[in-house]
Amino acid sequence: MAQRKKLLLFDIDGTLLLTGRAGEHALRLALKERFGVDDDLTGISFAGSTDGAIARQMFAPHKIPPTPENIADLFDGYVRNLALELPRREGRVLPGILELLEVLHGREDCVLGLLTGNIERGAELKLSHYGVWDYFEFGAFADDHVDRNKLGPVAHSRAVEKHGARFGPEDVFVLGDTPRDIDCARAAGFVAVAIATGSCGKEALAAHKPDFLFEDLSDTQGVIRTLLGS
Ligand SMILES: [Mg+2]
């Protein structure tokens, strides 16, 4: 019988790392460069959103049609600027992440993937800049769907494809820093793990009733015991 494995799906911003708002700034620059619009993006809801949903919010007040061509154009500008912005900004990998990824990556019973509202090119730039891209074999990204709640099954089927293993819903953990990550886990019937290292406080996350809630992931062995049992 195949060994039963756990699938851990990580959000990026506010969960694995903070980029010092390099992403927001790169989007703002892209909007200016590609569409001639200077907008400080106040009022845009970034946390837990997908890049596709953010692009639509950015276009709406300026009557830019959210066509696939316009969105692709914005993202090309975004990726170009993100590569320049990441080293200029003071970001960091969040507490305990490197240690946790290192331990989980070394375990045969764990599979690590991404479940993120970032487009894949943006995710790769951010994670590579902070040296954590190689821990993840695959992911579900904003390229797959504009609605984050549709991304859980995408990540799950990629894991099955790669590993030929079955992952029951109780073996799939969605780790994120916003209520939207909790909703995304719920939408797929997966386990919701909230971490208060992003823009959302612990109380606000608790109100959304995640299955597990951590201040941060710095207690590597404690986190592993809590989530995986041993
Ligand atoms: Mg996040």
CSV table of C-alpha atoms and ligand atoms in Angstrom, one decimal:
chain,number,residue,atom,x,y,z
A,1,MET,CA,0.0,0.0,0.0
A,2,ALA,CA,1.3,3.5,-0.9
A,3,GLN,CA,2.4,5.5,2.1
A,4,ARG,CA,-0.1,8.1,3.2
A,5,LYS,CA,1.2,11.6,2.6
A,6,LYS,CA,0.3,15.0,3.8
A,7,LEU,CA,0.1,17.9,1.4
A,8,LEU,CA,1.0,21.4,2.7
A,9,LEU,CA,0.0,24.3,0.6
A,10,PHE,CA,1.6,27.7,1.4
A,11,ASP,CA,0.5,31.2,0.7
A,12,ILE,CA,3.3,33.6,-0.1
A,13,ASP,CA,2.9,37.2,1.1
A,14,GLY,CA,2.5,37.5,4.8
A,15,THR,CA,2.9,33.8,5.3
A,16,LEU,CA,6.3,32.8,3.9
A,17,LEU,CA,7.7,36.3,3.5
A,18,LEU,CA,7.2,40.1,3.3
A,19,THR,CA,8.6,42.0,0.4
A,20,GLY,CA,8.4,45.5,1.8
A,21,ARG,CA,5.5,46.1,-0.6
A,22,ALA,CA,7.6,45.5,-3.6
A,23,GLY,CA,4.6,43.8,-5.3
A,24,GLU,CA,2.2,46.7,-4.8
A,25,HIS,CA,4.9,49.2,-6.0
A,26,ALA,CA,5.7,47.1,-9.1
A,27,LEU,CA,1.9,47.0,-10.0
A,28,ARG,CA,1.7,50.8,-9.5
A,29,LEU,CA,4.7,51.4,-11.8
A,30,ALA,CA,3.3,48.9,-14.4
A,31,LEU,CA,0.0,50.8,-14.5
A,32,LYS,CA,1.8,54.0,-15.1
A,33,GLU,CA,4.2,52.7,-17.7
A,34,ARG,CA,1.7,50.6,-19.7
A,35,PHE,CA,-1.5,52.6,-19.4
A,36,GLY,CA,-0.3,56.1,-18.5
A,37,VAL,CA,-2.3,56.1,-15.3
A,38,ASP,CA,-0.8,57.4,-12.0
A,39,ASP,CA,-2.8,55.9,-9.2
A,40,ASP,CA,-1.6,55.3,-5.6
A,41,LEU,CA,-3.8,52.2,-5.4
A,42,THR,CA,-5.5,53.4,-2.2
A,43,GLY,CA,-8.6,51.3,-1.6
A,44,ILE,CA,-7.3,48.3,-3.6
A,45,SER,CA,-7.8,45.1,-1.5
A,46,PHE,CA,-4.5,43.3,-1.9
A,47,ALA,CA,-4.3,40.8,1.1
A,48,GLY,CA,-5.5,37.4,0.1
A,49,SER,CA,-6.6,38.5,-3.3
A,50,THR,CA,-5.4,37.1,-6.6
A,51,ASP,CA,-3.3,39.2,-9.0
A,52,GLY,CA,-6.1,38.8,-11.6
A,53,ALA,CA,-8.6,40.2,-9.1
A,54,ILE,CA,-6.3,43.0,-8.2
A,55,ALA,CA,-5.7,43.9,-11.9
A,56,ARG,CA,-9.5,44.2,-12.4
A,57,GLN,CA,-9.8,46.4,-9.3
A,58,MET,CA,-6.9,48.6,-10.6
A,59,PHE,CA,-8.5,48.9,-14.1
A,60,ALA,CA,-12.1,49.7,-13.0
A,61,PRO,CA,-11.8,53.3,-11.9
A,62,HIS,CA,-9.9,54.2,-15.0
A,63,LYS,CA,-12.3,52.5,-17.4
A,64,ILE,CA,-9.6,50.2,-18.7
A,65,PRO,CA,-11.3,47.1,-20.1
A,66,PRO,CA,-10.0,43.9,-18.2
A,67,THR,CA,-9.3,42.1,-21.5
A,68,PRO,CA,-6.8,39.2,-21.5
A,69,GLU,CA,-4.5,41.5,-23.5
A,70,ASN,CA,-4.6,44.4,-21.1
A,71,ILE,CA,-4.1,42.1,-18.1
A,72,ALA,CA,-1.2,40.4,-19.8
A,73,ASP,CA,0.3,43.8,-20.6
A,74,LEU,CA,-0.1,44.9,-16.9
A,75,PHE,CA,1.5,41.7,-15.7
A,76,ASP,CA,4.5,42.0,-18.1
A,77,GLY,CA,5.2,45.5,-16.7
A,78,TYR,CA,4.6,44.1,-13.2
A,79,VAL,CA,7.1,41.3,-13.5
A,80,ARG,CA,9.7,43.6,-15.0
A,81,ASN,CA,9.3,46.1,-12.2
A,82,LEU,CA,9.1,43.5,-9.5
A,83,ALA,CA,12.6,42.2,-10.4
A,84,LEU,CA,13.9,45.7,-9.9
A,85,GLU,CA,11.9,46.5,-6.7
A,86,LEU,CA,12.6,43.3,-4.7
A,87,PRO,CA,16.3,44.2,-4.0
A,88,ARG,CA,15.4,47.8,-3.3
A,89,ARG,CA,12.9,47.1,-0.6
A,90,GLU,CA,13.4,45.8,2.9
A,91,GLY,CA,11.6,42.5,3.0
A,92,ARG,CA,12.3,39.3,4.9
A,93,VAL,CA,11.5,35.7,5.2
A,94,LEU,CA,9.1,35.3,8.2
A,95,PRO,CA,10.1,33.7,11.5
A,96,GLY,CA,10.7,30.0,11.5
A,97,ILE,CA,9.9,29.6,7.8
A,98,LEU,CA,13.4,28.5,6.6
A,99,GLU,CA,13.7,25.9,9.4
A,100,LEU,CA,10.2,24.6,8.9
A,101,LEU,CA,10.6,24.2,5.1
A,102,GLU,CA,13.9,22.5,5.6
A,103,VAL,CA,12.5,19.9,7.9
A,104,LEU,CA,9.3,19.4,5.9
A,105,HIS,CA,11.2,19.1,2.7
A,106,GLY,CA,13.3,16.4,4.2
A,107,ARG,CA,10.3,14.3,5.2
A,108,GLU,CA,9.1,11.5,2.9
A,109,ASP,CA,5.5,11.8,4.2
A,110,CYS,CA,5.2,15.5,3.2
A,111,VAL,CA,4.6,17.2,-0.1
A,112,LEU,CA,5.1,21.0,-0.3
A,113,GLY,CA,3.3,23.2,-2.8
A,114,LEU,CA,2.2,26.8,-3.2
A,115,LEU,CA,-1.4,28.0,-3.2
A,116,THR,CA,-1.1,31.7,-3.9
A,117,GLY,CA,-2.8,34.7,-5.5
A,118,ASN,CA,0.5,35.6,-7.2
A,119,ILE,CA,0.9,34.9,-10.9
A,120,GLU,CA,3.6,32.2,-11.2
A,121,ARG,CA,6.3,34.5,-12.6
A,122,GLY,CA,5.8,36.9,-9.7
A,123,ALA,CA,5.8,34.0,-7.2
A,124,GLU,CA,9.1,32.7,-8.6
A,125,LEU,CA,10.8,36.1,-8.5
A,126,LYS,CA,9.7,36.7,-4.9
A,127,LEU,CA,10.6,33.3,-3.6
A,128,SER,CA,13.9,33.1,-5.5
A,129,HIS,CA,14.9,36.5,-4.2
A,130,TYR,CA,14.5,35.2,-0.7
A,131,GLY,CA,16.0,31.7,-1.4
A,132,VAL,CA,12.9,29.6,-0.9
A,133,TRP,CA,11.6,28.8,-4.4
A,134,ASP,CA,13.3,25.4,-4.6
A,135,TYR,CA,11.4,24.0,-1.6
A,136,PHE,CA,8.2,23.9,-3.7
A,137,GLU,CA,7.6,21.4,-6.5
A,138,PHE,CA,4.5,22.9,-7.9
A,139,GLY,CA,1.7,25.3,-7.1
A,140,ALA,CA,-1.6,26.8,-8.0
A,141,PHE,CA,-1.3,30.4,-9.0
A,142,ALA,CA,-3.4,33.4,-10.1
A,143,ASP,CA,-2.7,32.2,-13.7
A,144,ASP,CA,-5.0,29.2,-13.0
A,145,HIS,CA,-8.0,31.2,-11.8
A,146,VAL,CA,-9.0,34.7,-10.8
A,147,ASP,CA,-11.0,33.3,-7.8
A,148,ARG,CA,-8.7,32.1,-5.1
A,149,ASN,CA,-11.4,29.7,-3.8
A,150,LYS,CA,-11.0,27.7,-7.1
A,151,LEU,CA,-7.2,27.2,-6.5
A,152,GLY,CA,-7.4,24.4,-3.9
A,153,PRO,CA,-8.5,21.7,-6.2
A,154,VAL,CA,-5.9,22.8,-8.8
A,155,ALA,CA,-3.1,22.4,-6.3
A,156,HIS,CA,-4.5,19.1,-5.2
A,157,SER,CA,-4.7,17.6,-8.7
A,158,ARG,CA,-1.1,18.7,-9.4
A,159,ALA,CA,0.1,17.0,-6.3
A,160,VAL,CA,-1.8,13.8,-7.2
A,161,GLU,CA,-0.3,14.0,-10.8
A,162,LYS,CA,3.2,14.4,-9.5
A,163,HIS,CA,3.1,11.9,-6.6
A,164,GLY,CA,0.5,9.4,-7.7
A,165,ALA,CA,-0.6,9.5,-4.1
A,166,ARG,CA,-4.0,10.1,-2.8
A,167,PHE,CA,-4.5,13.0,-0.4
A,168,GLY,CA,-7.7,12.9,1.5
A,169,PRO,CA,-9.1,16.4,2.4
A,170,GLU,CA,-8.0,15.9,6.0
A,171,ASP,CA,-4.4,15.4,4.7
A,172,VAL,CA,-4.3,18.7,2.9
A,173,PHE,CA,-3.3,21.8,4.8
A,174,VAL,CA,-3.7,25.4,3.5
A,175,LEU,CA,-1.4,27.8,5.3
A,176,GLY,CA,-2.1,31.5,5.0
A,177,ASP,CA,-2.3,34.8,6.7
A,178,THR,CA,-5.8,36.1,5.8
A,179,PRO,CA,-9.5,35.2,6.1
A,180,ARG,CA,-9.4,34.6,2.4
A,181,ASP,CA,-6.9,31.8,2.9
A,182,ILE,CA,-9.2,30.2,5.4
A,183,ASP,CA,-12.2,30.6,3.0
A,184,CYS,CA,-10.1,29.0,0.3
A,185,ALA,CA,-9.3,26.0,2.5
A,186,ARG,CA,-13.0,25.6,3.4
A,187,ALA,CA,-14.1,25.9,-0.2
A,188,ALA,CA,-12.1,22.7,-1.0
A,189,GLY,CA,-12.8,21.0,2.3
A,190,PHE,CA,-9.1,21.2,3.3
A,191,VAL,CA,-7.6,22.0,6.7
A,192,ALA,CA,-7.3,25.8,7.4
A,193,VAL,CA,-4.1,26.9,9.1
A,194,ALA,CA,-3.9,30.6,9.9
A,195,ILE,CA,-0.7,32.4,10.8
A,196,ALA,CA,-0.8,36.0,12.1
A,197,THR,CA,2.3,37.2,10.4
A,198,GLY,CA,0.7,39.2,7.7
A,199,SER,CA,-1.7,42.2,7.8
A,200,CYS,CA,-4.4,40.4,9.8
A,201,GLY,CA,-4.3,40.2,13.6
A,202,LYS,CA,-4.7,37.0,15.5
A,203,GLU,CA,-8.2,38.0,16.8
A,204,ALA,CA,-9.5,38.8,13.4
A,205,LEU,CA,-8.2,35.4,12.1
A,206,ALA,CA,-9.7,33.6,15.1
A,207,ALA,CA,-13.1,35.1,14.2
A,208,HIS,CA,-12.9,33.1,10.9
A,209,LYS,CA,-12.5,29.9,12.9
A,210,PRO,CA,-9.5,28.3,11.2
A,211,ASP,CA,-8.7,24.7,12.3
A,212,PHE,CA,-5.3,25.9,13.6
A,213,LEU,CA,-4.0,29.4,14.4
A,214,PHE,CA,-0.4,30.4,15.1
A,215,GLU,CA,1.2,33.7,16.1
A,216,ASP,CA,4.0,32.7,13.8
A,217,LEU,CA,5.8,29.5,12.7
A,218,SER,CA,8.9,29.9,14.8
A,219,ASP,CA,8.4,26.8,17.0
A,220,THR,CA,9.3,24.3,14.2
A,221,GLN,CA,8.8,21.1,16.3
A,222,GLY,CA,5.6,22.5,17.9
A,223,VAL,CA,4.1,23.4,14.6
A,224,ILE,CA,4.9,20.0,13.1
A,225,ARG,CA,3.5,18.1,16.2
A,226,THR,CA,0.4,20.2,16.1
A,227,LEU,CA,-0.3,19.8,12.4
A,228,LEU,CA,1.1,16.4,11.6
A,229,GLY,CA,1.1,14.6,15.0
A,230,SER,CA,4.8,13.8,15.0
B,1,MG,MG,-1.0,36.3,2.1
